[in-house]
């Protein structure tokens, strides 16, 4: 367990950024913001030097924050230009020494977070009309080019030096695993044989060939580069539907979490947010997440929404949930099981879901809140911890909170005739489209792959369901009766926490994603799984492996057997 | 390198089977064959005991052969009943001691082969109308149940003992990786939370719940089991379109390969088939595959086809290719690169492709040959070796042989104005639908994901293309001129063979499969990649790992960090 003091924290804000500058001058008229990468070599999270605009988790936390804040705080921004403040280098990717000295579990979770950040950038364009341009004013290598691949358009400066490259395979014996291989062939649709050459040429490709092979959208002379990329960004901003976003943004407030540890809380670690509590039991290797329903009325208009602001449950609860999830992922690696509970009034959750849906259809800010809920729930789907949801007296698994249950590997619901009214599940419009998984299906659709019509049939079902009704509707895995509940749940939790963490990760990654695949699921499925494998291989991370040996005079030694 | 004497061979035939019985009595009238599993404990390929109808590669080679021979040799068979000759056990899956003592590279290649066999069983139903029933007259555990999952229908005997289970995760800390997890949710569409419970309960599930959860199609009392499953098989046979297949079948003849090794062949290992030569250079870790075009006229009718029989190039060349590929995969693990050449008359390849297409539309046997070509080419796609195709003077990369080039990671074509006529590529109808990849796209469609219309535009292009034309058409990666050819090809081969074998495996698995995903690609992508990762993890295969410790009194010890 990492001590609370040393824990990695995910909250930040532009005035605290070390490695990025969010430049907004002129954005009111042009609609264009600039995100300038200027990594401070000596300000990494660990004992390595972040040379050549290479990044670590701390750099990416700032990037994720910047994209999030542009969405909420700067409705005037309709295009982002990514560029570098360094001479001759745009970004050289994830820091190799950081990767070489990290534990496997950290590497995998790091890659997951950076993948999520890049997907969020793409979602900002697709769902919010915030276009992005990679203005490569220097070498974009590895993760640097992968960031560019996540932008809508890529422009490369023609200066005899700037190039794009994915040197991971030839130099480090690992993959371009932050979406690189997948986006090459699936997003930019680079021909597979061209991609093969590109990914094996350490020095990369520049000039005419980079454009011909679709690695970049254009190559522009240095003298015209800034003007041309700015102009293109302005064009994109002008054509964006976000031009209709009115009024001031909503500055995202700090989350105000209280953390307790030690004897007072039973030797557990408790993170108390307003609507969320995360409790870690290090001995049992179990985390409990309690989500509380709304304690106020939902807003009925854009004005009321803005008055509530950060206080609105629909925004605050999901921001808290996101922070708790990331805390769990990075700071409590040995916790294998997340138990989800809820407390509150399911009817109020449904009322807030309906208010959000009604407002989101016409108000950009409400829409951003709905999209944030969607992103947070997608983070749940790809979190490599077993997830059990417990539905009992006083819980409020309805609508958007019910999605947590639907994202779980199992749902236990207490069957107690004496308290039937207190133990209910309920659906809301949020279960039927606004919160899809990465594979494009709603969680109900993913649940009923065998009976696609069943998800639709439930649409009209407004009344809260009893345990027996929920079981019949297919929303519940196991419904122990009141007498057996405590024992059955306890044993299930103990058994699950005793399983091999690796087997559970592989099993859950497979069972959670039946049905169609998308760019997103291919990144977390095929690409990440191969990368995880390669990270464990002596050819990469062994004593004589290429990642380990990078920068040393000797060459890596390989076991040549092909698996 | 494995010595030629110790090499694993893939040719077999029913009279040599040790572990399976192909029972054909009554098939002429019922259309039903029985494949009875009766594994000989002491006849495994290695030093382990194949208890409880567990299998190793040798067992699966027989199964693959049986399915192939039913297709070609027994047109009267329209349904297969899989069952066991052992008491109380159908099949307990891949042998655990075999897995525990195998090298990682062997394990991965073993799993690939068994996955292919199961996909071939499904293809026999989908494309040839050979239905399959798993008649589980005992416990079907792990790979035993995964074999059942590959059948069209699964019936479980009700006898208080028989059950289905996937105990890999709880018992061995590995995955049900022979399609198990994928077929559960994607083929049988078992609800994800039910699948989660099922895959973590070592003892499995039987009776009513097995049916309710869609794990089996029905549970049948022991007294009625044989009769009921036979009757169901007869019903399926009766309704199968293969009822129109008119006899007799074509007995598949031995391949007659000559193998040479040693000084006479430059310290290489040469496997000489009629139309294929595989040459292994152990020092360079490079294999060269030469495919020779037809040396006879194509058949013009079903009668002529039957006279040619095993001698027809379209069948023989692809059977040889399959055998050579499997030889490479298992017996030369350290070879990282396959260089493909061809020799012959491209026009003749096109003529044979056209003859095959014309006959396949109306003749079951021709159709089986076309399907065999398809399966063999799919094996190329999932072979974890880099593949370069060299097109030079005298080559015959046309139609079905051109597919080898399109399956390659790169295509080099010599650009020689003086010999323009001798260096040509050509298309045939075979490139436009009959030979799809596992993702459902043709290799041309996979190549032109960015310009889907381009594959269609090429359809009309009948004339052989010069190097410049082929380059312009997008069929060639690099076209060195005659002066540079030798050096450029040599350097490319040396560079590729020096890359990390793991990185190349992961990279190629990603770049080869742009576009849509199917059950098949999910098995080789997501599922196999996770399984490969887990196979490398100490929690499974370390000294205290669960796979290693299986059967010992002590419990496995886990590193609990979740990746």
CSV table of C-alpha atoms in Angstrom, one decimal, chain A residues 103-105 108-109 169-170 173-175 181 185-186 188-189 191-197 199-200 214 285 333-336 384-386 388 406-410 447-450 474 476-478 496-515 517 521-522 524-527 529-530 532-534 536-537 539 558-563, chain B residues 103-105 108-109 169-170 173-175 181 185-186 188-189 191-197 199-200 214 285 333-336 384-386 388 406-410 447-450 474 476-478 496-515 517 521-522 524-527 529-530 532-534 536-537 539 558-563:
chain,number,residue,atom,x,y,z
A,103,UNK,CA,6.5,-1.8,-11.6
A,104,UNK,CA,4.4,-3.8,-14.1
A,105,UNK,CA,1.2,-2.9,-12.4
A,108,UNK,CA,-0.2,-0.9,-17.1
A,109,UNK,CA,-2.3,1.6,-15.1
A,169,UNK,CA,9.5,-1.6,-31.5
A,170,UNK,CA,13.0,-1.1,-33.0
A,173,UNK,CA,11.2,-3.8,-28.0
A,174,UNK,CA,7.8,-2.6,-26.8
A,175,UNK,CA,4.7,-1.4,-28.7
A,181,UNK,CA,-0.8,0.9,-33.7
A,185,UNK,CA,-4.6,1.5,-39.3
A,186,UNK,CA,-8.1,2.2,-37.8
A,188,UNK,CA,-5.9,7.3,-40.1
A,189,UNK,CA,-6.2,4.1,-42.2
A,191,UNK,CA,-2.0,1.0,-45.3
A,192,UNK,CA,-0.9,-1.9,-43.3
A,193,UNK,CA,2.4,-2.4,-45.1
A,194,UNK,CA,3.3,1.3,-44.9
A,195,UNK,CA,2.5,1.1,-41.2
A,196,UNK,CA,4.8,-1.9,-40.9
A,197,UNK,CA,7.7,0.1,-42.4
A,199,UNK,CA,6.8,1.2,-37.1
A,200,UNK,CA,10.2,-0.4,-37.7
A,214,UNK,CA,-1.3,9.6,-44.4
A,285,UNK,CA,-7.8,-6.2,-0.2
A,333,UNK,CA,-2.8,-1.7,-6.4
A,334,UNK,CA,-3.3,-4.7,-4.2
A,335,UNK,CA,-7.0,-4.2,-3.8
A,336,UNK,CA,-8.7,-6.7,-6.1
A,384,UNK,CA,-9.1,-3.8,-13.7
A,385,UNK,CA,-10.7,-4.7,-10.4
A,386,UNK,CA,-13.5,-7.1,-9.9
A,388,UNK,CA,-19.7,-6.4,-7.2
A,406,UNK,CA,-24.8,-2.7,-14.8
A,407,UNK,CA,-21.0,-2.0,-15.1
A,408,UNK,CA,-20.4,-4.5,-12.3
A,409,UNK,CA,-19.3,-8.1,-12.8
A,410,UNK,CA,-22.1,-9.2,-10.5
A,447,UNK,CA,-26.3,-7.3,-20.9
A,448,UNK,CA,-28.9,-8.6,-23.2
A,449,UNK,CA,-26.8,-9.5,-26.3
A,450,UNK,CA,-29.0,-12.6,-26.7
A,474,UNK,CA,-32.4,-9.8,-15.8
A,476,UNK,CA,-29.7,-9.0,-10.9
A,477,UNK,CA,-27.2,-11.9,-10.7
A,478,UNK,CA,-28.1,-13.4,-7.4
A,496,UNK,CA,-13.3,-13.2,-5.2
A,497,UNK,CA,-10.5,-11.4,-3.4
A,498,UNK,CA,-8.6,-14.7,-3.2
A,499,UNK,CA,-8.5,-15.3,-7.0
A,500,UNK,CA,-5.4,-14.6,-9.1
A,501,UNK,CA,-5.5,-10.9,-9.9
A,502,UNK,CA,-4.1,-11.5,-13.4
A,503,UNK,CA,-6.7,-14.1,-14.2
A,504,UNK,CA,-9.4,-11.8,-13.1
A,505,UNK,CA,-8.1,-8.9,-15.1
A,506,UNK,CA,-8.0,-11.0,-18.3
A,507,UNK,CA,-11.4,-12.6,-17.6
A,508,UNK,CA,-13.2,-9.4,-16.9
A,509,UNK,CA,-11.6,-7.6,-19.9
A,510,UNK,CA,-13.1,-10.4,-22.0
A,511,UNK,CA,-16.6,-10.9,-20.4
A,512,UNK,CA,-17.3,-7.2,-20.1
A,513,UNK,CA,-17.0,-6.6,-23.8
A,514,UNK,CA,-19.2,-9.0,-25.6
A,515,UNK,CA,-20.5,-7.7,-29.0
A,517,UNK,CA,-15.7,-3.6,-31.2
A,521,UNK,CA,-12.3,-1.3,-27.3
A,522,UNK,CA,-9.6,-2.4,-29.7
A,524,UNK,CA,-8.1,-1.5,-24.4
A,525,UNK,CA,-8.5,-5.1,-25.8
A,526,UNK,CA,-6.1,-6.1,-28.5
A,527,UNK,CA,-3.4,-3.4,-28.2
A,529,UNK,CA,-3.3,-6.8,-23.9
A,530,UNK,CA,-0.4,-7.3,-26.3
A,532,UNK,CA,1.0,-5.8,-21.2
A,533,UNK,CA,2.3,-9.1,-22.5
A,534,UNK,CA,5.4,-7.5,-24.0
A,536,UNK,CA,6.4,-8.8,-18.9
A,537,UNK,CA,8.8,-10.2,-21.5
A,539,UNK,CA,13.2,-9.1,-24.3
A,558,UNK,CA,16.9,-11.4,-27.2
A,559,UNK,CA,15.4,-14.9,-26.7
A,560,UNK,CA,14.5,-15.4,-30.3
A,561,UNK,CA,11.6,-17.8,-29.8
A,562,UNK,CA,8.5,-16.5,-31.5
A,563,UNK,CA,5.4,-16.8,-29.4
B,103,UNK,CA,7.9,-23.3,-22.9
B,104,UNK,CA,5.9,-20.1,-23.3
B,105,UNK,CA,6.4,-20.1,-27.1
B,108,UNK,CA,1.2,-19.9,-27.3
B,109,UNK,CA,1.5,-21.9,-30.6
B,169,UNK,CA,-9.3,-19.0,-13.5
B,170,UNK,CA,-10.0,-20.4,-10.0
B,173,UNK,CA,-4.9,-18.7,-12.6
B,174,UNK,CA,-5.1,-18.8,-16.4
B,175,UNK,CA,-7.9,-18.1,-18.8
B,181,UNK,CA,-14.5,-16.5,-22.7
B,185,UNK,CA,-20.6,-14.0,-24.3
B,186,UNK,CA,-20.3,-13.6,-28.1
B,188,UNK,CA,-23.8,-18.3,-26.9
B,189,UNK,CA,-24.5,-14.8,-25.6
B,191,UNK,CA,-25.2,-12.8,-19.8
B,192,UNK,CA,-22.0,-11.3,-18.6
B,193,UNK,CA,-22.7,-11.6,-14.9
B,194,UNK,CA,-23.8,-15.3,-15.3
B,195,UNK,CA,-20.5,-15.8,-17.3
B,196,UNK,CA,-18.6,-14.2,-14.4
B,197,UNK,CA,-20.1,-16.6,-11.9
B,199,UNK,CA,-16.0,-18.8,-14.8
B,200,UNK,CA,-15.1,-18.5,-11.1
B,214,UNK,CA,-27.6,-20.9,-21.9
B,285,UNK,CA,16.7,-17.2,-38.4
B,333,UNK,CA,10.5,-21.3,-33.0
B,334,UNK,CA,13.6,-19.1,-33.4
B,335,UNK,CA,12.9,-18.2,-37.0
B,336,UNK,CA,11.5,-14.7,-37.0
B,384,UNK,CA,3.4,-14.9,-35.6
B,385,UNK,CA,6.3,-14.5,-37.9
B,386,UNK,CA,7.1,-11.4,-39.9
B,388,UNK,CA,8.0,-10.4,-46.6
B,406,UNK,CA,-1.4,-9.5,-49.6
B,407,UNK,CA,-1.1,-11.4,-46.3
B,408,UNK,CA,2.5,-10.3,-45.9
B,409,UNK,CA,3.7,-7.4,-43.8
B,410,UNK,CA,5.6,-6.0,-46.8
B,447,UNK,CA,-5.4,-3.1,-47.5
B,448,UNK,CA,-7.5,-0.2,-48.6
B,449,UNK,CA,-9.4,0.6,-45.5
B,450,UNK,CA,-9.0,4.3,-46.4
B,474,UNK,CA,-1.2,0.0,-54.0
B,476,UNK,CA,3.5,-3.2,-53.5
B,477,UNK,CA,5.3,-1.6,-50.5
B,478,UNK,CA,8.7,-1.0,-52.0
B,496,UNK,CA,13.8,-7.5,-39.5
B,497,UNK,CA,15.3,-10.7,-38.2
B,498,UNK,CA,17.2,-8.6,-35.6
B,499,UNK,CA,14.1,-7.1,-34.1
B,500,UNK,CA,12.6,-8.2,-30.8
B,501,UNK,CA,10.4,-11.3,-31.6
B,502,UNK,CA,7.8,-10.2,-29.0
B,503,UNK,CA,7.5,-6.7,-30.3
B,504,UNK,CA,7.1,-8.0,-33.8
B,505,UNK,CA,4.4,-10.4,-32.7
B,506,UNK,CA,2.4,-7.7,-31.0
B,507,UNK,CA,2.9,-5.2,-33.8
B,508,UNK,CA,1.9,-7.5,-36.5
B,509,UNK,CA,-1.1,-8.8,-34.6
B,510,UNK,CA,-2.3,-5.2,-34.5
B,511,UNK,CA,-1.4,-3.9,-38.0
B,512,UNK,CA,-2.7,-6.9,-39.8
B,513,UNK,CA,-6.2,-6.5,-38.4
B,514,UNK,CA,-7.4,-3.0,-39.1
B,515,UNK,CA,-11.2,-2.6,-39.4
B,517,UNK,CA,-13.7,-7.5,-35.5
B,521,UNK,CA,-10.4,-12.0,-34.5
B,522,UNK,CA,-11.5,-11.4,-30.9
B,524,UNK,CA,-6.8,-14.2,-31.7
B,525,UNK,CA,-6.7,-10.6,-30.6
B,526,UNK,CA,-8.2,-9.8,-27.2
B,527,UNK,CA,-8.5,-13.3,-25.7
B,529,UNK,CA,-3.3,-11.7,-26.0
B,530,UNK,CA,-4.6,-11.7,-22.5
B,532,UNK,CA,-0.3,-14.9,-23.5
B,533,UNK,CA,0.2,-12.2,-20.8
B,534,UNK,CA,-1.2,-14.4,-18.1
B,536,UNK,CA,4.1,-15.1,-18.5
B,537,UNK,CA,2.9,-14.0,-15.1
B,539,UNK,CA,0.9,-15.9,-10.5
B,558,UNK,CA,0.0,-14.5,-5.5
B,559,UNK,CA,1.5,-11.1,-6.1
B,560,UNK,CA,-1.8,-9.2,-5.4
B,561,UNK,CA,-1.0,-6.1,-7.5
B,562,UNK,CA,-3.7,-5.6,-10.1
B,563,UNK,CA,-2.4,-4.7,-13.6
